Amino acid sequence: NHEQQQRARAGRAETMSQPAVNGVSCVGKVLTLDNMNPNVRKVEYAVRGPIVQRAMQIERELKQGVKKPFTEVIKANIGDAHAMGQKPITFFRQVLALCSYPELLEDNNFPEDAKKRAQRILDSCGGHSIGAYSTSQGIECVRQDVARYIERRDGGIPSNPDNIYLSTGASDAIVTILKLLTCGEGHTRTGVMIPIPQYPLYSATVADQGAVQISYYLDEDRCWSLDVQELRRALDAAKQHCNPRVLCIINPGNPTGQVQSRQCIEDVIRFAKEEHLFLMADEVYQDNVYAEGSKFHSFKKVLFDMGPEYSSTVEMASFHSTSKCYMGECGFRGGYMEVINMDPEVKAQLTKLVSVRLCPPVPGQALLDLVVNPPQPDEPSYTSFMKERTDVLAALAEKARLTEEIFNTVPGITCNPVQGAMYTFPRITLPQKAIIKAKEGQEPDMFYCMRLLEEKGICLVPGSGFGQKEGTFHFRMTILPPTDKLKIVLERICEFHQWFTQEFS
Amino acid sequence: NHEQQQRARAGRAETMSQPAVNGVSCVGKVLTLDNMNPNVRKVEYAVRGPIVQRAMQIERELKQGVKKPFTEVIKANIGDAHAMGQKPITFFRQVLALCSYPELLEDNNFPEDAKKRAQRILDSCGGHSIGAYSTSQGIECVRQDVARYIERRDGGIPSNPDNIYLSTGASDAIVTILKLLTCGEGHTRTGVMIPIPQYPLYSATVADQGAVQISYYLDEDRCWSLDVQELRRALDAAKQHCNPRVLCIINPGNPTGQVQSRQCIEDVIRFAKEEHLFLMADEVYQDNVYAEGSKFHSFKKVLFDMGPEYSSTVEMASFHSTSKCYMGECGFRGGYMEVINMDPEVKAQLTKLVSVRLCPPVPGQALLDLVVNPPQPDEPSYTSFMKERTDVLAALAEKARLTEEIFNTVPGITCNPVQGAMYTFPRITLPQKAIIKAKEGQEPDMFYCMRLLEEKGICLVPGSGFGQKEGTFHFRMTILPPTDKLKIVLERICEFHQWFTQEFS
């Protein structure tokens, strides 16, 4: 039925897009749903999908005075810290103000270390202005600071600033690497292994590039852990119809919140080497680790600890961002990647490719420099910086704990510990009647989330937007709201879940 | 010979990229020049190509104390105003500092209108912070201000904020629209008409998307004007091997500096309608018009003046940027596009596509808001703002005049008037011996520009990077250096040209 409709549309489109004959203009649009880039049509990005459209509509209705069972919409669909009331780190914003308006360098209200940082950034900009283009790979002194940050993080394993590429958020760099790796047609088309559940940037980019998605499933029963046997299953099946070349890992996990063990990372690296896969390590939540016994291990550190057989061969890109961790500066679109063991000729192509877009936003580069080079113990801003940082991370740890605890009190909601990152991805049991009712038009978890939005004013993302094992249902919720508000959100969801279960029983 | 080499490489690559057998790891890289995305390999972007690499190397050599016939490299390869010493507009940077560090709203040294603007921007941000994500299409109040700006510019023709998409510089929006329009295979592949000479973002994106470039030539003898007969010639030829769907126009021209007449724009619109083409109007230099008798006419204004037969049918996107005009804020990567007559279903797809990258950089959005909504006559910053703006534009007009005048004094350099934009694209006569010598390894104009760089420390972009009529040679130079320095640059180039002509005669 759906296919018939598609064919009917396509037929119509053919007629409509006939070129002009003898100067008589055509009917119909040049660009239609039927003749646009078919890969773009396949793109899906649930984090900002139809549920968010509806949430914004409800917000407008509230403004217009329409009566609802709530007074505001709480958008827990996205990891947007400042939007949830988190305050920016004072030191970072001081430096950014100084960079924006260098006349403030004369202002005695700004601390000396902030001025020093700002001056250093300005000195590395063309014409001493963050309004000049930087080199396409990013400002050299920022790349040097990133390399030193990585060296400190990884216990002294060397990092070369030439291998650092600054980017417009991590998304930009992830898309660029996937683009480099995509080639072939039909059975030789590049296959990209991505976790399920995944952050939908991956599935969207794979669709956009016309690459082949290879889904490997995380094990919900073992706290969303990754099992190499599952990687092998997925890979072997995929070899029948594509050319698997890339393995994407998200650690700490989004939307699943797990933190990978060192052993697991070793197994993954060994697998990547054996199977000749390019590793993409999405490590944007590297500072967001809360659970006791959990620790962030960078893929690079583990790779180098495994010895030269691995550290000199396995090709890898690791991604980081200014949008998450304790600073949550999403709007600045800052980020970087480090490429390891990349063929120098390919690196030259990468550098050429990024040059077409000129450069990442310079304010985001400046911010990134502060993240990787924060105030030091002997500097005036150190104490207040550390306090702000610690407060945010401690509150997040508390919220992670609360979330798991409260959700698990409700029959029909099962929630793994939020070991890291910024989200919970609980499993929900939906009554059969609701599943049947939803099937008329939408995924059952979308039906659930839409009802939650209408009844309680809480905006979540249905699990189907991230992928989930067939027959299971989930939602993603960020744990970012302030503790008091988070408690209300959690309670309202629990109430709703009980009501929903009754309503459709 | 070249093909043989390519085949040999490909053969080698096939052997090397065999997957692991029985866990024995492979030799060779996963990702090589031979098995990477072939479209990316075809991408070329001369503005930051090999000549800039060499210029940066020379800068390092100078720092290390290597003796050269000059003491600094002057990079006239790119339109980067601040890097050339142009000062940022004070009002803009005051507002950006206030947005970055809202504590400054209490500071009496900031003018009230700057505070008002900053407060308005902050109030439209999530959590009142430019560190929050905006909606993917861009902050609503900024889009409203853009729409009002367009209405004022176009004498009241309505502009709908829903048709405005903010972007990461204009480049981002141009790539997005070209991506939407690309489809088909072989003879049905999307063809994109671009001017020659062109700004190489266009050829690079066409290559990257695997679309087909359709070159139409601007008429150098008539001040780089565009002739519809030439559009028709190019289109008719292209119909044999692709599906022409898009017509790109750059006005004022980059690299060519012409400003299109109203008549010409009408002709182009008529042609686009007759031939059922989507119009892309790159109007990022809309405030950079210097020549007497030249005036910027927006494609939208002309389209609407032509009556509903056109204004309700011709599909178009127009692009603007914060990087050029009088502000030259390249580093902030601000920009927007307005889409006109776009199919609503396609617009929904466009909105979905841009949501994958979350949002354009918010500081760039804030800056754009100031550009489209500058201080008004009754506001305290008005006088100083207008003075700064006028000074920059007057200096540019003077530099445009000087450039034409000085170049045309030298036999072998022919320079059209710089009616607008920020570049000159003079034609150079190269002696036959130089052409032969260059042919050994590079384009003759690259040979010329490389020699100029080595002898005089001036970095230009060879005309071959933009495209030029076979057998003609050019270079692109920005007119942005301060007047005194520009004079020196022009004189050195003239000297060099005379030396070069003699050397190879």
Short mmCIF file of N, CA and C in Angstrom, two decimals, chain B residues 212-330:
data_model
loop_
_atom_site.label_atom_id
_atom_site.label_comp_id
_atom_site.label_asym_id
_atom_site.label_seq_id
_atom_site.Cartn_x
_atom_site.Cartn_y
_atom_site.Cartn_z
N VAL B 212 27.00 16.90 -11.51
CA VAL B 212 27.70 17.23 -12.76
C VAL B 212 27.84 18.74 -12.87
N GLN B 213 29.07 19.20 -13.06
CA GLN B 213 29.31 20.63 -13.21
C GLN B 213 29.01 21.07 -14.64
N ILE B 214 28.18 22.10 -14.77
CA ILE B 214 27.91 22.70 -16.07
C ILE B 214 28.50 24.10 -16.03
N SER B 215 29.56 24.33 -16.79
CA SER B 215 30.26 25.61 -16.73
C SER B 215 29.65 26.59 -17.73
N TYR B 216 29.26 27.76 -17.24
CA TYR B 216 28.94 28.84 -18.18
C TYR B 216 29.97 29.95 -17.97
N TYR B 217 30.38 30.58 -19.05
CA TYR B 217 31.49 31.52 -18.96
C TYR B 217 31.01 32.96 -18.86
N LEU B 218 31.62 33.70 -17.96
CA LEU B 218 31.36 35.14 -17.89
C LEU B 218 32.22 35.82 -18.95
N ASP B 219 31.76 36.96 -19.43
CA ASP B 219 32.41 37.62 -20.56
C ASP B 219 33.42 38.66 -20.07
N GLU B 220 34.69 38.28 -20.08
CA GLU B 220 35.72 39.16 -19.55
C GLU B 220 35.78 40.48 -20.31
N ASP B 221 35.53 40.41 -21.63
CA ASP B 221 35.63 41.62 -22.45
C ASP B 221 34.53 42.62 -22.13
N ARG B 222 33.44 42.12 -21.53
CA ARG B 222 32.38 43.04 -21.14
C ARG B 222 32.24 43.04 -19.62
N CYS B 223 33.39 43.25 -19.00
CA CYS B 223 33.43 43.43 -17.54
C CYS B 223 32.80 42.25 -16.80
N TRP B 224 33.13 41.05 -17.26
CA TRP B 224 32.66 39.81 -16.61
C TRP B 224 31.14 39.72 -16.54
N SER B 225 30.48 40.25 -17.55
CA SER B 225 29.01 40.19 -17.48
C SER B 225 28.53 38.80 -17.90
N LEU B 226 27.26 38.56 -17.58
CA LEU B 226 26.65 37.26 -17.83
C LEU B 226 25.69 37.42 -19.00
N ASP B 227 25.79 36.53 -19.97
CA ASP B 227 24.95 36.62 -21.16
C ASP B 227 24.06 35.38 -21.20
N VAL B 228 22.76 35.61 -21.36
CA VAL B 228 21.85 34.48 -21.35
C VAL B 228 22.10 33.53 -22.52
N GLN B 229 22.62 34.05 -23.62
CA GLN B 229 22.96 33.16 -24.75
C GLN B 229 23.99 32.11 -24.31
N GLU B 230 24.91 32.55 -23.47
CA GLU B 230 25.95 31.64 -22.98
C GLU B 230 25.34 30.61 -22.01
N LEU B 231 24.38 31.05 -21.21
CA LEU B 231 23.68 30.09 -20.34
C LEU B 231 23.01 29.02 -21.20
N ARG B 232 22.40 29.48 -22.29
CA ARG B 232 21.67 28.55 -23.15
C ARG B 232 22.61 27.56 -23.83
N ARG B 233 23.73 28.09 -24.31
CA ARG B 233 24.72 27.20 -24.93
C ARG B 233 25.16 26.10 -23.95
N ALA B 234 25.50 26.55 -22.72
CA ALA B 234 26.01 25.59 -21.73
C ALA B 234 24.93 24.56 -21.38
N LEU B 235 23.71 25.05 -21.22
CA LEU B 235 22.61 24.16 -20.84
C LEU B 235 22.33 23.13 -21.94
N ASP B 236 22.25 23.61 -23.18
CA ASP B 236 21.93 22.69 -24.28
C ASP B 236 22.99 21.60 -24.40
N ALA B 237 24.24 21.98 -24.25
CA ALA B 237 25.31 20.98 -24.33
C ALA B 237 25.18 19.98 -23.18
N ALA B 238 24.83 20.49 -22.00
CA ALA B 238 24.80 19.63 -20.81
C ALA B 238 23.64 18.63 -20.86
N LYS B 239 22.55 19.02 -21.53
CA LYS B 239 21.37 18.14 -21.57
C LYS B 239 21.69 16.79 -22.21
N GLN B 240 22.76 16.73 -22.98
CA GLN B 240 23.15 15.47 -23.61
C GLN B 240 23.61 14.44 -22.58
N HIS B 241 24.14 14.91 -21.45
CA HIS B 241 24.77 13.93 -20.55
C HIS B 241 24.34 14.04 -19.08
N CYS B 242 23.45 14.97 -18.75
CA CYS B 242 22.98 15.04 -17.36
C CYS B 242 21.63 15.71 -17.30
N ASN B 243 21.11 15.87 -16.10
CA ASN B 243 19.80 16.49 -15.90
C ASN B 243 19.99 17.83 -15.21
N PRO B 244 20.11 18.91 -15.99
CA PRO B 244 20.38 20.23 -15.38
C PRO B 244 19.20 20.68 -14.52
N ARG B 245 19.48 21.00 -13.27
CA ARG B 245 18.40 21.36 -12.35
C ARG B 245 18.68 22.65 -11.60
N VAL B 246 19.92 23.09 -11.57
CA VAL B 246 20.29 24.20 -10.69
C VAL B 246 21.11 25.23 -11.46
N LEU B 247 20.82 26.49 -11.20
CA LEU B 247 21.62 27.58 -11.77
C LEU B 247 22.16 28.44 -10.62
N CYS B 248 23.49 28.45 -10.49
CA CYS B 248 24.13 29.23 -9.43
C CYS B 248 24.64 30.55 -10.00
N ILE B 249 24.36 31.62 -9.26
CA ILE B 249 24.79 32.96 -9.64
C ILE B 249 25.53 33.56 -8.45
N ILE B 250 26.64 34.22 -8.71
CA ILE B 250 27.34 34.93 -7.64
C ILE B 250 27.31 36.42 -7.99
N ASN B 251 26.61 37.20 -7.21
CA ASN B 251 26.45 38.63 -7.49
C ASN B 251 26.41 39.44 -6.20
N PRO B 252 27.31 40.41 -6.01
CA PRO B 252 28.50 40.74 -6.79
C PRO B 252 29.44 39.54 -6.91
N GLY B 253 30.21 39.54 -7.98
CA GLY B 253 30.95 38.36 -8.39
C GLY B 253 32.22 38.09 -7.60
N ASN B 254 32.43 36.83 -7.31
CA ASN B 254 33.66 36.34 -6.71
C ASN B 254 34.17 35.24 -7.63
N PRO B 255 35.34 35.33 -8.20
CA PRO B 255 36.43 36.29 -7.96
C PRO B 255 36.39 37.53 -8.84
N THR B 256 35.35 37.72 -9.62
CA THR B 256 35.43 38.63 -10.76
C THR B 256 35.00 40.06 -10.49
N GLY B 257 34.30 40.29 -9.38
CA GLY B 257 34.02 41.66 -8.95
C GLY B 257 32.97 42.42 -9.74
N GLN B 258 32.29 41.76 -10.68
CA GLN B 258 31.24 42.49 -11.41
C GLN B 258 29.97 42.60 -10.59
N VAL B 259 29.17 43.62 -10.88
CA VAL B 259 27.85 43.76 -10.26
C VAL B 259 26.82 43.66 -11.38
N GLN B 260 25.91 42.72 -11.25
CA GLN B 260 24.97 42.48 -12.35
C GLN B 260 23.94 43.59 -12.47
N SER B 261 23.62 43.88 -13.72
CA SER B 261 22.58 44.88 -13.98
C SER B 261 21.22 44.26 -13.71
N ARG B 262 20.28 45.15 -13.48
CA ARG B 262 18.91 44.69 -13.26
C ARG B 262 18.39 43.91 -14.46
N GLN B 263 18.71 44.38 -15.64
CA GLN B 263 18.27 43.71 -16.87
C GLN B 263 18.80 42.28 -16.91
N CYS B 264 20.07 42.15 -16.58
CA CYS B 264 20.69 40.83 -16.60
C CYS B 264 19.99 39.88 -15.63
N ILE B 265 19.68 40.38 -14.45
CA ILE B 265 19.01 39.53 -13.44
C ILE B 265 17.64 39.10 -13.95
N GLU B 266 16.92 40.03 -14.58
CA GLU B 266 15.62 39.67 -15.17
C GLU B 266 15.77 38.56 -16.20
N ASP B 267 16.78 38.70 -17.05
CA ASP B 267 17.01 37.69 -18.10
C ASP B 267 17.30 36.33 -17.48
N VAL B 268 18.10 36.36 -16.42
CA VAL B 268 18.47 35.10 -15.77
C VAL B 268 17.22 34.45 -15.16
N ILE B 269 16.40 35.24 -14.51
CA ILE B 269 15.19 34.69 -13.88
C ILE B 269 14.26 34.10 -14.95
N ARG B 270 14.12 34.83 -16.06
CA ARG B 270 13.27 34.33 -17.15
C ARG B 270 13.81 32.98 -17.66
N PHE B 271 15.11 32.94 -17.81
CA PHE B 271 15.77 31.72 -18.27
C PHE B 271 15.53 30.57 -17.28
N ALA B 272 15.68 30.85 -16.00
CA ALA B 272 15.50 29.81 -14.97
C ALA B 272 14.07 29.27 -15.02
N LYS B 273 13.12 30.18 -15.21
CA LYS B 273 11.72 29.73 -15.26
C LYS B 273 11.47 28.86 -16.50
N GLU B 274 11.92 29.38 -17.65
CA GLU B 274 11.73 28.63 -18.90
C GLU B 274 12.35 27.25 -18.84
N GLU B 275 13.53 27.19 -18.24
CA GLU B 275 14.28 25.94 -18.26
C GLU B 275 14.06 25.12 -17.01
N HIS B 276 13.14 25.58 -16.16
CA HIS B 276 12.77 24.81 -14.98
C HIS B 276 13.99 24.52 -14.11
N LEU B 277 14.71 25.59 -13.76
CA LEU B 277 15.92 25.45 -12.94
C LEU B 277 15.69 26.07 -11.56
N PHE B 278 16.29 25.48 -10.56
CA PHE B 278 16.30 26.04 -9.21
C PHE B 278 17.41 27.08 -9.16
N LEU B 279 17.09 28.29 -8.71
CA LEU B 279 18.07 29.38 -8.69
C LEU B 279 18.78 29.46 -7.35
N MET B 280 20.10 29.49 -7.38
CA MET B 280 20.85 29.75 -6.15
C MET B 280 21.57 31.08 -6.32
N ALA B 281 21.18 32.06 -5.51
CA ALA B 281 21.74 33.41 -5.63
C ALA B 281 22.68 33.67 -4.46
N ASP B 282 23.97 33.65 -4.75
CA ASP B 282 25.00 33.90 -3.74
C ASP B 282 25.20 35.41 -3.68
N GLU B 283 24.62 36.02 -2.65
CA GLU B 283 24.60 37.48 -2.56
C GLU B 283 25.35 37.96 -1.32
N VAL B 284 26.44 37.25 -0.97
CA VAL B 284 27.14 37.57 0.28
C VAL B 284 27.87 38.90 0.21
N TYR B 285 28.08 39.43 -1.00
CA TYR B 285 28.76 40.73 -1.13
C TYR B 285 27.77 41.86 -1.39
N GLN B 286 26.53 41.70 -0.93
CA GLN B 286 25.48 42.66 -1.29
C GLN B 286 25.76 44.08 -0.82
N ASP B 287 26.55 44.24 0.22
CA ASP B 287 26.89 45.61 0.66
C ASP B 287 28.21 46.09 0.07
N ASN B 288 28.89 45.26 -0.69
CA ASN B 288 30.19 45.62 -1.26
C ASN B 288 30.04 46.03 -2.72
N VAL B 289 29.52 47.24 -2.93
CA VAL B 289 29.37 47.77 -4.28
C VAL B 289 30.03 49.14 -4.32
N TYR B 290 30.97 49.33 -5.25
CA TYR B 290 31.80 50.55 -5.22
C TYR B 290 31.67 51.41 -6.48
N ALA B 291 31.49 50.78 -7.61
CA ALA B 291 31.62 51.51 -8.87
C ALA B 291 30.44 52.44 -9.09
N GLU B 292 30.75 53.59 -9.65
CA GLU B 292 29.69 54.52 -9.99
C GLU B 292 28.77 53.86 -11.02
N GLY B 293 27.49 54.02 -10.84
CA GLY B 293 26.54 53.41 -11.77
C GLY B 293 26.18 51.98 -11.42
N SER B 294 26.94 51.37 -10.55
CA SER B 294 26.62 50.00 -10.13
C SER B 294 25.73 50.05 -8.89
N LYS B 295 24.81 49.12 -8.83
CA LYS B 295 23.89 49.07 -7.70
C LYS B 295 23.54 47.61 -7.48
N PHE B 296 23.41 47.23 -6.23
CA PHE B 296 23.03 45.85 -5.96
C PHE B 296 21.52 45.70 -6.10
N HIS B 297 21.11 44.74 -6.94
CA HIS B 297 19.70 44.37 -7.04
C HIS B 297 19.58 42.94 -6.55
N SER B 298 18.76 42.72 -5.53
CA SER B 298 18.62 41.34 -5.06
C SER B 298 17.78 40.55 -6.05
N PHE B 299 18.10 39.28 -6.19
CA PHE B 299 17.31 38.43 -7.08
C PHE B 299 15.86 38.40 -6.62
N LYS B 300 15.65 38.43 -5.31
CA LYS B 300 14.28 38.33 -4.83
C LYS B 300 13.46 39.56 -5.25
N LYS B 301 14.06 40.72 -5.10
CA LYS B 301 13.36 41.95 -5.45
C LYS B 301 12.99 41.94 -6.94
N VAL B 302 13.95 41.59 -7.78
CA VAL B 302 13.68 41.57 -9.21
C VAL B 302 12.60 40.53 -9.53
N LEU B 303 12.73 39.36 -8.89
CA LEU B 303 11.74 38.29 -9.10
C LEU B 303 10.33 38.79 -8.81
N PHE B 304 10.17 39.50 -7.69
CA PHE B 304 8.83 39.96 -7.31
C PHE B 304 8.38 41.12 -8.20
N ASP B 305 9.32 41.94 -8.65
CA ASP B 305 8.95 43.02 -9.56
C ASP B 305 8.45 42.48 -10.90
N MET B 306 8.86 41.27 -11.23
CA MET B 306 8.44 40.70 -12.52
C MET B 306 7.02 40.16 -12.50
N GLY B 307 6.38 40.20 -11.34
CA GLY B 307 4.97 39.83 -11.28
C GLY B 307 4.76 38.39 -10.84
N PRO B 308 3.50 38.09 -10.50
CA PRO B 308 3.18 36.79 -9.89
C PRO B 308 3.52 35.59 -10.77
N GLU B 309 3.53 35.79 -12.07
CA GLU B 309 3.87 34.67 -12.96
C GLU B 309 5.25 34.11 -12.58
N TYR B 310 6.11 35.03 -12.13
CA TYR B 310 7.45 34.62 -11.70
C TYR B 310 7.54 34.44 -10.19
N SER B 311 7.03 35.43 -9.46
CA SER B 311 7.26 35.44 -8.01
C SER B 311 6.54 34.30 -7.30
N SER B 312 5.57 33.70 -7.95
CA SER B 312 4.88 32.60 -7.28
C SER B 312 5.34 31.25 -7.81
N THR B 313 6.30 31.24 -8.72
CA THR B 313 6.70 29.95 -9.28
C THR B 313 8.20 29.66 -9.19
N VAL B 314 9.05 30.66 -9.44
CA VAL B 314 10.48 30.36 -9.54
C VAL B 314 11.03 30.00 -8.16
N GLU B 315 11.62 28.81 -8.06
CA GLU B 315 12.20 28.36 -6.79
C GLU B 315 13.60 28.92 -6.65
N MET B 316 13.89 29.41 -5.47
CA MET B 316 15.14 30.12 -5.30
C MET B 316 15.64 30.02 -3.86
N ALA B 317 16.95 30.06 -3.70
CA ALA B 317 17.53 30.28 -2.37
C ALA B 317 18.54 31.40 -2.52
N SER B 318 18.52 32.33 -1.58
CA SER B 318 19.48 33.43 -1.59
C SER B 318 20.31 33.34 -0.31
N PHE B 319 21.62 33.58 -0.44
CA PHE B 319 22.56 33.36 0.67
C PHE B 319 23.22 34.65 1.11
N HIS B 320 23.39 34.79 2.42
CA HIS B 320 24.11 35.93 2.96
C HIS B 320 24.97 35.46 4.13
N SER B 321 25.91 36.30 4.55
CA SER B 321 26.96 35.90 5.47
C SER B 321 27.37 37.08 6.35
N THR B 322 27.91 36.77 7.53
CA THR B 322 28.50 37.84 8.36
C THR B 322 29.97 38.06 8.02
N SER B 323 30.51 37.29 7.08
CA SER B 323 31.97 37.29 6.85
C SER B 323 32.45 38.42 5.96
N LYS B 324 31.55 39.05 5.21
CA LYS B 324 32.00 40.02 4.21
C LYS B 324 31.44 41.41 4.53
N CYS B 325 31.05 42.16 3.52
CA CYS B 325 30.51 43.51 3.68
C CYS B 325 31.45 44.38 4.50
N TYR B 326 30.93 45.18 5.41
CA TYR B 326 31.77 46.10 6.18
C TYR B 326 32.26 45.48 7.48
N MET B 327 31.62 44.33 7.90
CA MET B 327 31.99 43.78 9.22
C MET B 327 33.10 42.75 9.10
N GLY B 328 33.09 41.93 8.06
CA GLY B 328 34.17 40.97 7.82
C GLY B 328 34.42 40.01 8.96
N GLU B 329 33.34 39.59 9.64
CA GLU B 329 33.50 38.70 10.80
C GLU B 329 33.50 37.24 10.35
N CYS B 330 34.58 36.82 9.72
CA CYS B 330 34.66 35.47 9.14
C CYS B 330 34.66 34.39 10.22
#
